Coordinates of C-alpha atoms in Angstrom, one line a residue:
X1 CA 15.7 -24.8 2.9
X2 CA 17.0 -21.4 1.8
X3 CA 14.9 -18.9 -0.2
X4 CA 15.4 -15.6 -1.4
X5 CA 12.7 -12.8 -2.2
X6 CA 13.1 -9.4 -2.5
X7 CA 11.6 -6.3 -1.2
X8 CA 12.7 -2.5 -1.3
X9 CA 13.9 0.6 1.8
X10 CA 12.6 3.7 0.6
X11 CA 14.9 6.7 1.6
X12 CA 14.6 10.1 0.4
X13 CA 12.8 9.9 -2.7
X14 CA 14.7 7.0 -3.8
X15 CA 14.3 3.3 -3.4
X16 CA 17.0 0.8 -2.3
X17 CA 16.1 -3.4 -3.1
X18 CA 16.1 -5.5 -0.1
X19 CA 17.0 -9.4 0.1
X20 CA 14.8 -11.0 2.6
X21 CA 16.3 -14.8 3.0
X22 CA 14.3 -17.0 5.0
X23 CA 16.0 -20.5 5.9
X24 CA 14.1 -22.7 7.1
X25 CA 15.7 -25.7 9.6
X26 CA 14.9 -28.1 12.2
X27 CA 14.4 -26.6 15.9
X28 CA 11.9 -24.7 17.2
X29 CA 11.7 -20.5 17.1
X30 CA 11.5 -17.4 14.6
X31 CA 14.3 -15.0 14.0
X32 CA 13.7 -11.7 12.1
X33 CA 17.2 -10.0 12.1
X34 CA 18.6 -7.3 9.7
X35 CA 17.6 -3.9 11.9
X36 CA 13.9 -4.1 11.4
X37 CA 11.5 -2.0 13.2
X38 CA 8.5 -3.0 15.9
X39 CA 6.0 -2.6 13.1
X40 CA 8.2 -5.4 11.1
X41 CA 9.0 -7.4 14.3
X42 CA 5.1 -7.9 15.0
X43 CA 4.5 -9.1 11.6
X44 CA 4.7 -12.4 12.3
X45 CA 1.3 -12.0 14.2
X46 CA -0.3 -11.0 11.0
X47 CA 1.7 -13.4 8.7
X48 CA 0.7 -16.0 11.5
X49 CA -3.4 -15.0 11.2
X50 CA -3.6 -14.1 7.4
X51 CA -2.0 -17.8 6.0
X52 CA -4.3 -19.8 8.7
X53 CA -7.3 -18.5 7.4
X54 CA -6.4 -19.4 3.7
X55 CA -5.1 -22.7 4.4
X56 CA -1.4 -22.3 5.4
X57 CA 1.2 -22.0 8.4
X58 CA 4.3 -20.8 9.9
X59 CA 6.3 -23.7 9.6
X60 CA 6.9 -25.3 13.6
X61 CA 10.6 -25.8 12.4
X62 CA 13.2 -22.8 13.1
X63 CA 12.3 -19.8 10.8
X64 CA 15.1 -17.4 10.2
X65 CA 14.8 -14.1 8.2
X66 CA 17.8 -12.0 7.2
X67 CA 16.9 -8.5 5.7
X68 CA 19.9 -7.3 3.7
X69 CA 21.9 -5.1 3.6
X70 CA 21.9 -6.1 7.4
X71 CA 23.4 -2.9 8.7
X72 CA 20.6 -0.3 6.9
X73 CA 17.4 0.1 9.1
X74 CA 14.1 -0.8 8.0
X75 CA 10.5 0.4 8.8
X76 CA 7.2 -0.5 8.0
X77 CA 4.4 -2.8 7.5
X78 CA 5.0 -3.1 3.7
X79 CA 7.1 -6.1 4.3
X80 CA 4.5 -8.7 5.7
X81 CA 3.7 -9.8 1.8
X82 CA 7.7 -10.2 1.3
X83 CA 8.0 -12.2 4.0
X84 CA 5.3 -14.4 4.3
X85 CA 5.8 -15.3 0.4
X86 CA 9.3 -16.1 1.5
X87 CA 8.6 -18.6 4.3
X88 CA 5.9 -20.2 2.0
X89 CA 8.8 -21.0 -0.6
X90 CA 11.2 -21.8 2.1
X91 CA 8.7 -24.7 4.3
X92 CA 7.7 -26.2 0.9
X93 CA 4.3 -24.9 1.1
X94 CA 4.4 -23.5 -2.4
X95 CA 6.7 -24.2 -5.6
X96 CA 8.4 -20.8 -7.1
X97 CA 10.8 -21.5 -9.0
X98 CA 10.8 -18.0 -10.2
X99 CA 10.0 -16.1 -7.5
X100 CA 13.4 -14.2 -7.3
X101 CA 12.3 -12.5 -10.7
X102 CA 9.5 -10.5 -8.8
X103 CA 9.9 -8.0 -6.3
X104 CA 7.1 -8.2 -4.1
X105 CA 5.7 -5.6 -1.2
X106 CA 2.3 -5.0 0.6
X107 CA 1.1 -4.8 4.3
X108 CA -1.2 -8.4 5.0
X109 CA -4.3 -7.9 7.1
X110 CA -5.1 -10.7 9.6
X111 CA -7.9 -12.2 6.3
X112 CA -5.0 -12.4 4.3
X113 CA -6.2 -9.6 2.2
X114 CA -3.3 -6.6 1.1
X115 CA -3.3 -3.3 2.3
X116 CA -1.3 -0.1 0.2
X117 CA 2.0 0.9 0.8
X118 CA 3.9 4.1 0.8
X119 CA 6.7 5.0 -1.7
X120 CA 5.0 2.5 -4.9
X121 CA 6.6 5.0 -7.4
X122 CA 10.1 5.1 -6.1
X123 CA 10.2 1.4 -5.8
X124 CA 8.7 0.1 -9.4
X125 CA 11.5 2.6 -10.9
X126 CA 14.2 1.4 -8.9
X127 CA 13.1 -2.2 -9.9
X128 CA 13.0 -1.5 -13.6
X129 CA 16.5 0.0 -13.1
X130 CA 17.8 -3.2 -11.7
X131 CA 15.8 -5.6 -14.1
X132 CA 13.4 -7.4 -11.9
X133 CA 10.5 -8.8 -14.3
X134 CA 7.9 -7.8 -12.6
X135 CA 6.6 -6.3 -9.4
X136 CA 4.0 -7.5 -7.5
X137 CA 1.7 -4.9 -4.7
X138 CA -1.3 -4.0 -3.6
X139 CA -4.4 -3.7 -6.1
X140 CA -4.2 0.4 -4.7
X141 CA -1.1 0.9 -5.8
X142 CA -0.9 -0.2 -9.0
X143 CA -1.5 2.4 -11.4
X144 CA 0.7 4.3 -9.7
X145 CA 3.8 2.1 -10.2
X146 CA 2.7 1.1 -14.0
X147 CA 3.8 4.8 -14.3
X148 CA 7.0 3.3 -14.6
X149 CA 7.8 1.6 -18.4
X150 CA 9.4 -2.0 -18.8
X151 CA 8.0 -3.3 -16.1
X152 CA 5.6 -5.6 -15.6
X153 CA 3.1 -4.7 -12.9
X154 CA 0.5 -6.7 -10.9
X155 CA -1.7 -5.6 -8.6
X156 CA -3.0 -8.1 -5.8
X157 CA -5.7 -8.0 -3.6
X158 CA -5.3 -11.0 -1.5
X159 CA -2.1 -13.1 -0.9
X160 CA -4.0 -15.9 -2.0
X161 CA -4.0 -14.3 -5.8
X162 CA -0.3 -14.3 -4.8
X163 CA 0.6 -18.0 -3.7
X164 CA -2.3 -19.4 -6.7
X165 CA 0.1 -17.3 -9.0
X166 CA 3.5 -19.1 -7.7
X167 CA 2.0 -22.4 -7.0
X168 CA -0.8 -23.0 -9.9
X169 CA 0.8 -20.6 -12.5
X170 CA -2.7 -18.7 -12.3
X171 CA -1.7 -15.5 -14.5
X172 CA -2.1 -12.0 -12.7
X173 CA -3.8 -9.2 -14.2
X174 CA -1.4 -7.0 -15.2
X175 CA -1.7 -3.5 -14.8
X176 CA -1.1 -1.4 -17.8
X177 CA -1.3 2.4 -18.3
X178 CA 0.1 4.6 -21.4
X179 CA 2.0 7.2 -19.0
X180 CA 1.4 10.5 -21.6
X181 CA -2.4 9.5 -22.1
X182 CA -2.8 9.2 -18.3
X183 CA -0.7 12.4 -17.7
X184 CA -2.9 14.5 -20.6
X185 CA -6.1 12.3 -18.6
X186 CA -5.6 14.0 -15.6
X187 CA -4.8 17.6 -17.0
X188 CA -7.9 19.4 -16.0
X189 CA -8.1 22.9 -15.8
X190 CA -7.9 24.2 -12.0
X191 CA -11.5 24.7 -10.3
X192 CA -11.1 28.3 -8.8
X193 CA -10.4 31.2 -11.7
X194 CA -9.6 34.8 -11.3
X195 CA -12.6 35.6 -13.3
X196 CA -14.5 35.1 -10.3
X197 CA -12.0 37.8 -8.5
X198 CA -14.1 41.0 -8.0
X199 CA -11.6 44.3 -8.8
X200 CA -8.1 44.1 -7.4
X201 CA -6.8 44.5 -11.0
X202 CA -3.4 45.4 -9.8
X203 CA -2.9 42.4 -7.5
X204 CA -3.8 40.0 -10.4
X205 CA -1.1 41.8 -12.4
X206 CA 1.0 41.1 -9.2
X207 CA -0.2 37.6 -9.3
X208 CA 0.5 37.4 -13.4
X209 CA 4.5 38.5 -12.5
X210 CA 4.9 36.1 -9.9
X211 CA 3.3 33.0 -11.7
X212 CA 5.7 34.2 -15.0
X213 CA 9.0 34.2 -13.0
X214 CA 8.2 32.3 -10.5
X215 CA 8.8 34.6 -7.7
X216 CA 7.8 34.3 -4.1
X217 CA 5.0 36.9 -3.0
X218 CA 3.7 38.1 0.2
X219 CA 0.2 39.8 0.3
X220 CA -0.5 42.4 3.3
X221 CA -3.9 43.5 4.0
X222 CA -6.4 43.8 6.2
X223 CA -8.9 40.4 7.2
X224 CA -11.9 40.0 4.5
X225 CA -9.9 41.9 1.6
X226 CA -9.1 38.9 -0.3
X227 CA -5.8 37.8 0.4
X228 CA -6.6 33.7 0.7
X229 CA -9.3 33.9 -2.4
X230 CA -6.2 35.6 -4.4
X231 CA -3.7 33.0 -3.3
X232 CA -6.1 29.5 -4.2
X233 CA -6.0 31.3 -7.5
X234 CA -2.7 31.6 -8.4
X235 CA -2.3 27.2 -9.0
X236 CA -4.6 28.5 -11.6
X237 CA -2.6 30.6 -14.1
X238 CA 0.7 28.8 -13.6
X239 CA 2.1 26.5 -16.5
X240 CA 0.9 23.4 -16.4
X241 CA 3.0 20.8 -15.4
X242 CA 5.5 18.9 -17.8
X243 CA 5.9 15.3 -17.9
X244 CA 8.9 15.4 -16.0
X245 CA 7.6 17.4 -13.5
X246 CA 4.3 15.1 -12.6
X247 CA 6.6 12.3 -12.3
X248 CA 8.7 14.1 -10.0
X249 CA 6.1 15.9 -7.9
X250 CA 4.5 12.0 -7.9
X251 CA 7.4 10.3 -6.5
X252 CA 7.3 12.2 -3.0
X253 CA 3.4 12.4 -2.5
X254 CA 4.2 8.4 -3.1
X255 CA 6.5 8.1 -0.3
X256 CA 4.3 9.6 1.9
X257 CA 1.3 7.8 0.8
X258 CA -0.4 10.7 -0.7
X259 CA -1.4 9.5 -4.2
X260 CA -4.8 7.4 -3.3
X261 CA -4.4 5.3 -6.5
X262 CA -4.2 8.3 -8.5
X263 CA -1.7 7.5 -11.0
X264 CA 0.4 10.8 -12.3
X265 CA -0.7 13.9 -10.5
X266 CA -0.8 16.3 -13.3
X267 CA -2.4 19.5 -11.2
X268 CA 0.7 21.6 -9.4
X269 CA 0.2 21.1 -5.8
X270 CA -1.3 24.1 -3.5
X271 CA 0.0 23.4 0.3
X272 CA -1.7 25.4 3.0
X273 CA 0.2 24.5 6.8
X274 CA -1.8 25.9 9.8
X275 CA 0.2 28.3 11.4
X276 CA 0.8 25.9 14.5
X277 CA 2.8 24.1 12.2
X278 CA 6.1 21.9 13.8
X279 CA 9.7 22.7 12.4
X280 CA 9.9 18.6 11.1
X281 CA 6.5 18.9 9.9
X282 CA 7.3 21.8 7.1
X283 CA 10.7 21.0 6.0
X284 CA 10.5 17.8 6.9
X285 CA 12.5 15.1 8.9
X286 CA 11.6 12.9 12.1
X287 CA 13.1 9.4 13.4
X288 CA 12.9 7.8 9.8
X289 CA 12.3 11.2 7.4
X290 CA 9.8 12.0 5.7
X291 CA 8.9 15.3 3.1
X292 CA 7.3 18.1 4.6
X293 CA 5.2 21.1 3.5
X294 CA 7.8 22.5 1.6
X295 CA 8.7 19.1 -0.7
X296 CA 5.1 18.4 -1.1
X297 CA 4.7 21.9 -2.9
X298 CA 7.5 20.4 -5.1
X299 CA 6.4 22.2 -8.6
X300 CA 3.7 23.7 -6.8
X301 CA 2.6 26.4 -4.5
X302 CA 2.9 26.7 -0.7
X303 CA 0.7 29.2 0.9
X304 CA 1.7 30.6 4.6
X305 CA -1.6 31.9 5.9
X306 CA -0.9 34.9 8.7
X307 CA 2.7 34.2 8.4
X308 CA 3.5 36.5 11.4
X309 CA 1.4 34.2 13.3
X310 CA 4.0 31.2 12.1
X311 CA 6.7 30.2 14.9
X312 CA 9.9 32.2 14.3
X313 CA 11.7 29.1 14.2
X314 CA 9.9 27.3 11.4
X315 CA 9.8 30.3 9.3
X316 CA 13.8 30.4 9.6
X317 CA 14.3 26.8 8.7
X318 CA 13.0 27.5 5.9
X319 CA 15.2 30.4 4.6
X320 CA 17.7 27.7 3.3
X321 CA 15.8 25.1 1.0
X322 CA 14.0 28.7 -0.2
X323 CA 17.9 29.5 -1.8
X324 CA 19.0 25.8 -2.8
X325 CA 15.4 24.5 -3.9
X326 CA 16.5 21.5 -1.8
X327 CA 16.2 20.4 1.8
X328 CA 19.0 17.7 3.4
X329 CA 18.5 15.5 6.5
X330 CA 21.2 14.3 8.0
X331 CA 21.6 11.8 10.6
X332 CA 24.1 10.1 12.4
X333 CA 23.6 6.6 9.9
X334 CA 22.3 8.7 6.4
X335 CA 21.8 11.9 4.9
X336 CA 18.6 12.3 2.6
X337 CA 17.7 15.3 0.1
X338 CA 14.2 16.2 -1.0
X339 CA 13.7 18.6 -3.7
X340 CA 11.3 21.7 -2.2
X341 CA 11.7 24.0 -5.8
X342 CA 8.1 25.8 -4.8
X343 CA 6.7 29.0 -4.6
X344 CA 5.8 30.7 -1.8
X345 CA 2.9 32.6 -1.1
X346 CA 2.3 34.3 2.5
X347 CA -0.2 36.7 3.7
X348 CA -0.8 39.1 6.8
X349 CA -2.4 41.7 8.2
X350 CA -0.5 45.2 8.1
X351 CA -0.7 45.6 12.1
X352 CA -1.3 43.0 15.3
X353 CA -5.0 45.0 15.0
X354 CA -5.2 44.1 11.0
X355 CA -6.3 47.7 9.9
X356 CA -3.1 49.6 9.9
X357 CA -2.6 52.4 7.0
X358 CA -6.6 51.7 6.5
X359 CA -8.1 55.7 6.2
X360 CA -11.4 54.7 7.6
X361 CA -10.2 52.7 10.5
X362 CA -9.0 54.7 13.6
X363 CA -5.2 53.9 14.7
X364 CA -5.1 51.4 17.2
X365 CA -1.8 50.0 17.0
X366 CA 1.4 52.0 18.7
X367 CA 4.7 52.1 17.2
X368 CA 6.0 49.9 19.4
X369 CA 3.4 47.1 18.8
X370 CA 3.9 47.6 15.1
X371 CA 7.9 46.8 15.7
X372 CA 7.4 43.9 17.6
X373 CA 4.5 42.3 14.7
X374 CA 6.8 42.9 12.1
X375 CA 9.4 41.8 14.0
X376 CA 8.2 38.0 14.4
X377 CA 9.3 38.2 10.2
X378 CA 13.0 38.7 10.3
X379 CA 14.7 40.3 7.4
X380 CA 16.9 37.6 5.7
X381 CA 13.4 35.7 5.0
X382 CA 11.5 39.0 3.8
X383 CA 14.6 39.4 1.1
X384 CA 13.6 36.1 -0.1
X385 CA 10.3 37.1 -0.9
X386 CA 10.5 39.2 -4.4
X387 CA 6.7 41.2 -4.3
X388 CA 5.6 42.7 -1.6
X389 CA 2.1 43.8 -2.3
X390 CA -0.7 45.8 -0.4
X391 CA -4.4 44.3 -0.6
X392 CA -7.1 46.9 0.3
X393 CA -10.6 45.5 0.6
X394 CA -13.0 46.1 -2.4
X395 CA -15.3 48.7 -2.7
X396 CA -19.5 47.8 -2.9
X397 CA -19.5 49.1 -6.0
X398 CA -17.0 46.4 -7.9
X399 CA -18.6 43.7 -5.6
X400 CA -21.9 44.6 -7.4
X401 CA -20.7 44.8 -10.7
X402 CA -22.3 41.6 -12.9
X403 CA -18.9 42.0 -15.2
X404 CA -16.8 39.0 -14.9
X405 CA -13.2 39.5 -14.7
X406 CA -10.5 38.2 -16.8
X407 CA -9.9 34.6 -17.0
X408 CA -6.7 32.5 -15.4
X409 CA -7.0 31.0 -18.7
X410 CA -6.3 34.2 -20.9
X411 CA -3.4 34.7 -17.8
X412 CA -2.5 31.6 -17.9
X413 CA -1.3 32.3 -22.2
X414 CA 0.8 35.5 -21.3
X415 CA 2.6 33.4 -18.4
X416 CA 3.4 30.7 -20.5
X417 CA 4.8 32.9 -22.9
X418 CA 7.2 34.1 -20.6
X419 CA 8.3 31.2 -19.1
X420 CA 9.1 30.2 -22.8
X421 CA 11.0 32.8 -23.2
X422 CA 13.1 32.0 -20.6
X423 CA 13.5 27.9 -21.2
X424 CA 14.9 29.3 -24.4
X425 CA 16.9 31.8 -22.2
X426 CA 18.6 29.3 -19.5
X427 CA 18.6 26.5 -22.0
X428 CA 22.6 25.8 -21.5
X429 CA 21.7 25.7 -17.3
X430 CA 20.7 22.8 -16.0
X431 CA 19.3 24.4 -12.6
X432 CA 18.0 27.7 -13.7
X433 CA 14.6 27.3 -15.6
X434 CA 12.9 30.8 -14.5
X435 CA 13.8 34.4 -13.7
X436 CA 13.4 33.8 -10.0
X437 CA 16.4 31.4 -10.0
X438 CA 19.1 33.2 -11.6
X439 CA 22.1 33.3 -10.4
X440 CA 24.7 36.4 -9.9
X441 CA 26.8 35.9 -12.7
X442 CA 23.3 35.2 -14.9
X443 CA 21.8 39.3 -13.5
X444 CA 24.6 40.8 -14.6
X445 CA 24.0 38.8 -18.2
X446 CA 20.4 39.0 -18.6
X447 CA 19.6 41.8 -16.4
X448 CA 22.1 45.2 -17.9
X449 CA 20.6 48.6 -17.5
X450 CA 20.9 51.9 -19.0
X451 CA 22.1 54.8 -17.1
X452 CA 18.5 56.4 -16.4
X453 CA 17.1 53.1 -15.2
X454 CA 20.6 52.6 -12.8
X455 CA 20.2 56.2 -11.5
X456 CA 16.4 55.5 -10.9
X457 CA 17.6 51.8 -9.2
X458 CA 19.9 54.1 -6.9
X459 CA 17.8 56.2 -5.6
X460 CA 15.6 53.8 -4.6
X461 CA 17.8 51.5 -3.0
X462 CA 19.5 54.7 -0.7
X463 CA 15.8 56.0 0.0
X464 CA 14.3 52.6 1.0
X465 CA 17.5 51.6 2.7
X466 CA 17.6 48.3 1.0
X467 CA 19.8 44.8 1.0
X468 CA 22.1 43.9 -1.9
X469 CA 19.2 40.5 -1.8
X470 CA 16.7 43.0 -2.4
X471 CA 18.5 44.6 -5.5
X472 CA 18.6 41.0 -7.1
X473 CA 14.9 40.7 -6.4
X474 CA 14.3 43.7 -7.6
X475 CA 16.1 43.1 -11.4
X476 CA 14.7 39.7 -11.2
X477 CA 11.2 41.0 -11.2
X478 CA 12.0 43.9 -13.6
X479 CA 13.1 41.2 -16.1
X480 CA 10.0 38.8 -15.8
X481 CA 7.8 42.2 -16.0
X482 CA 10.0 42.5 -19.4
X483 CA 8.9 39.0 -20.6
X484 CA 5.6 39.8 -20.4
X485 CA 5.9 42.1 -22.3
X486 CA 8.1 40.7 -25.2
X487 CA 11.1 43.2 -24.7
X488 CA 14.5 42.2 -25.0
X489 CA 15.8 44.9 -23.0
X490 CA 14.6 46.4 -19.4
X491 CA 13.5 49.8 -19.4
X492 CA 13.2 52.6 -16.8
X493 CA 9.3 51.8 -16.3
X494 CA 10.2 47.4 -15.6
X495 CA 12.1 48.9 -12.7
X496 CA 9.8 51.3 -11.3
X497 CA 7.5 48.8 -11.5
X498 CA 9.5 46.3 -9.7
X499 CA 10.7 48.8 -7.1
X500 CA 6.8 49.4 -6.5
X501 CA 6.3 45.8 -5.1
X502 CA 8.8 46.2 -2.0
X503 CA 6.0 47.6 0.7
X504 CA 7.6 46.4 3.5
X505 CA 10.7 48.4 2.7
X506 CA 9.1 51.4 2.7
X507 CA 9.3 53.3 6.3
X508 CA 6.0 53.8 6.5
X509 CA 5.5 50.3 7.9
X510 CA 7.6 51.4 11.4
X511 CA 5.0 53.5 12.3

């Protein structure tokens, strides 16, 4: 007998359905074909172990399985529910009629009970786009696919629930969630606030720029002077997330099995990579891809900790998805994209001994040294960071002080003005929301300058010896400094203000 179920290939961040037939026949063995991998070939162990001990078998006839599309690979343990539903149906061991309505996923432990799967997300909306009824997954996943509208979801816990369901039309408890109620449920303010930031007024200004324009920032200063407390903060006075944006950012934590029965992650994500850090593991990639670093910060923030102390080599690879917002793997059978539109945050130490340009520290770093610190940062990546900002350590006197700073709240108001100013702005684009994104043709628009402000641009690019990258970050910035402050046109002080956030530029740092 011939039986069809279905299950779904998660590539990318999208899903792809999969027709598991299972004919059963007289002879003897079991054939699992259709390119699946070892953790699908030994599922028959735990197919095998998990129907004994609720009452059922592998059929002793010959059991053969064809996964289609037979030529696309398939990985995982998220299969053995699929499959052991499917030979059920096939040996006459249960009646389902209706069984090709459902598509049906979950890893079976050896008691028959279901384990979660990656990718829950991807999969429900790719079965409400091709009209299944239902789906049918582990009780952990659940809330996360009934993200997805018009689709009936039911979360299991044993396969027993499952084959009661097919075989004695015991309903399932559907799981049902109102996606804007959970979304607004889960859109708690941040824990860590600026107000709690002693001093270091101008690198929370800094901080208010880069959150309103979105730009990439690197903070140098000595250790102990604040640079991580500064960075944890910053989640903390960007926009919160729309809808859209939760969904998306939700979709690749799913396929890396990041959501923990979460639902819609609402808060923007704050990545922090040791520096030991692997190529694959930041951008992403490996035998079957997965997201890195960089896509998990989708929306969000990635912090590089001691970025000179990041191999050269995974800082590089990530000069490209920094530009496109995007990272491709290619292989020789598939190409995959994951969206990686984050920003970055890195800090470091001014010198190799951490207290370079410091007054009260005596110079214990050569020339020489200095070049070769700086010189594990290479340029092209450093013109893709917008502010460049010094971070000295804070006197006793502002630690002592009992006044509480501003809050990210009250930051939080002026950033969001901004970046409304600019959706109004780059309506008509479809991939330029924020200042940090323009394009050429969109600086020359939205960026025009008055002859003081060009001479003063001039001498600055001549004297600091700078790249035609760093004159677009530097009008990028100027305009996002404008937002803030409600003017429709830059002025002379936007761009000595901008210019002012370039320290690396500055000779000075060559010893």
């Amino acid at each position: 007998m011939l039986t069809k179920v279905f299950g779904s290939a998660v590539f990318g961040v999208e899903a792809q359905t999969i027709t598991v037939e299972v004919n059963v026949d007289q002879g003897i063995g079991y054939h699992l074909v259709g390119l699946p991998d070892n953790a699908i070939k030994e599922s028959n162990y735990r197919i095998a172990a998990a129907l004994k001990n609720k009452g059922y078998k592998i059929p002793g006839k010959k059991v053969t399985i064809n996964m289609a599309p037979a030529d696309l690979r398939k990985e995982g343990s998220a299969y053995d529910l699929t499959l052991a539903l499917g030979i059920l149906s096939a040996s006459g061991q249960i009646e389902a009629p209706e069984i090709h309505k459902f598509l049906i996923m979950g890893e079976l432990s050896l008691d028959g009970s279901v384990q979660p799967i990656k990718g829950a997300l991807p999969i429900a909306i790719q079965a409400q786009e091709e009209g299944f009824y239902g789906f049918i997954l582990p009780e952990a996943n659940a809330k996360e696919a009934a993200v997805v509208g018009k689709l009936k979801v039911f979360g299991v816990h044993n396969i027993e629930e499952v084959i009661d369901f097919f075989n004695n039309a015991t309903p399932l408890e559907e799981t049902v969630i109102d996606t804007r109620v959970e979304f607004y449920k889960n859109l708690d303010f941040p824990e860590f606030d600026f107000a709690d930031v002693k001093g270091q007024e101008s690198i929370k200004r800094c901080m208010e720029i880069a959150a309103a324009g979105g730009h990439n920032i690197i903070l140098i200063g000595p250790p102990g002077a604040g640079k991580t407390m500064l960075a944890k903060r910053l989640p903390s006075i960007l926009p919160p997330m729309t809808l859209h944006e939760a969904l998306e950012t939700t979709k690749i934590h799913s396929v890396v099995g990041k959501t923990k029965n979460a639902g819609l992650l609402a808060q923007r994500p704050f990545r922090s990579p040791h520096h030991t850090i692997s190529d694959v593991a930041l951008v992403g990639g490996g035998t079957y891809p997965q997201p890195g670093e960089i896509s998990l910060a989708h929306n969000g923030v990635l912090f590089l900790d001691e970025l000179p102390e990041f191999k050269r080599s995974v800082l590089e690879v990530m000069r490209q998805p920094l530009e496109d917002r995007e990272v491709t793997i290619s292989r020789a059978r598939f190409t995959v994209t994951y969206p990686s539109s984050f920003m970055l945050v890195a800090s470091m130490n001014p010198s190799p001994g951490g207290y370079f340009n410091d007054p009260d520290a005596p110079i214990t770093t050569s020339p020489v040294e200095m070049q070769r610190y700086l010189g594990r940062i290479s340029g092209p990546l450093l013109d893709r960071i917008d502010i460049h900002i010094e971070v000295t350590p804070v006197p006793f006197e502002k630690l002592s002080e009992d006044r509480r700073g501003e809050r990210s709240l009250a930051i939080r108001k002026r950033v969001a003005a901004a970046r409304e100013i600019q959706t109004a702005r780059f309506s008509a684009s479809q991939s330029v929301h924020y200042n940090a994104q323009m394009t050429t043709q969109q600086l020359r628009e939205y960026c025009p300058l008055d002859t003081p402000s060009k001479t003063l641009l001039k001498t600055a690019m001549e004297r600091l010896h700078l790249s035609a990258r760093a004159y677009d970050r530097i009008l990028k910035v100027a305009r996002t400094i404008a937002d803030l402050e409600q003017e429709e046109a830059i002025q002379g002080d936007h761009i000595s203000e901008a210019i002012q956030y370039r320290s690396l530029d500055r000779e000075g740092w060559l010893g």
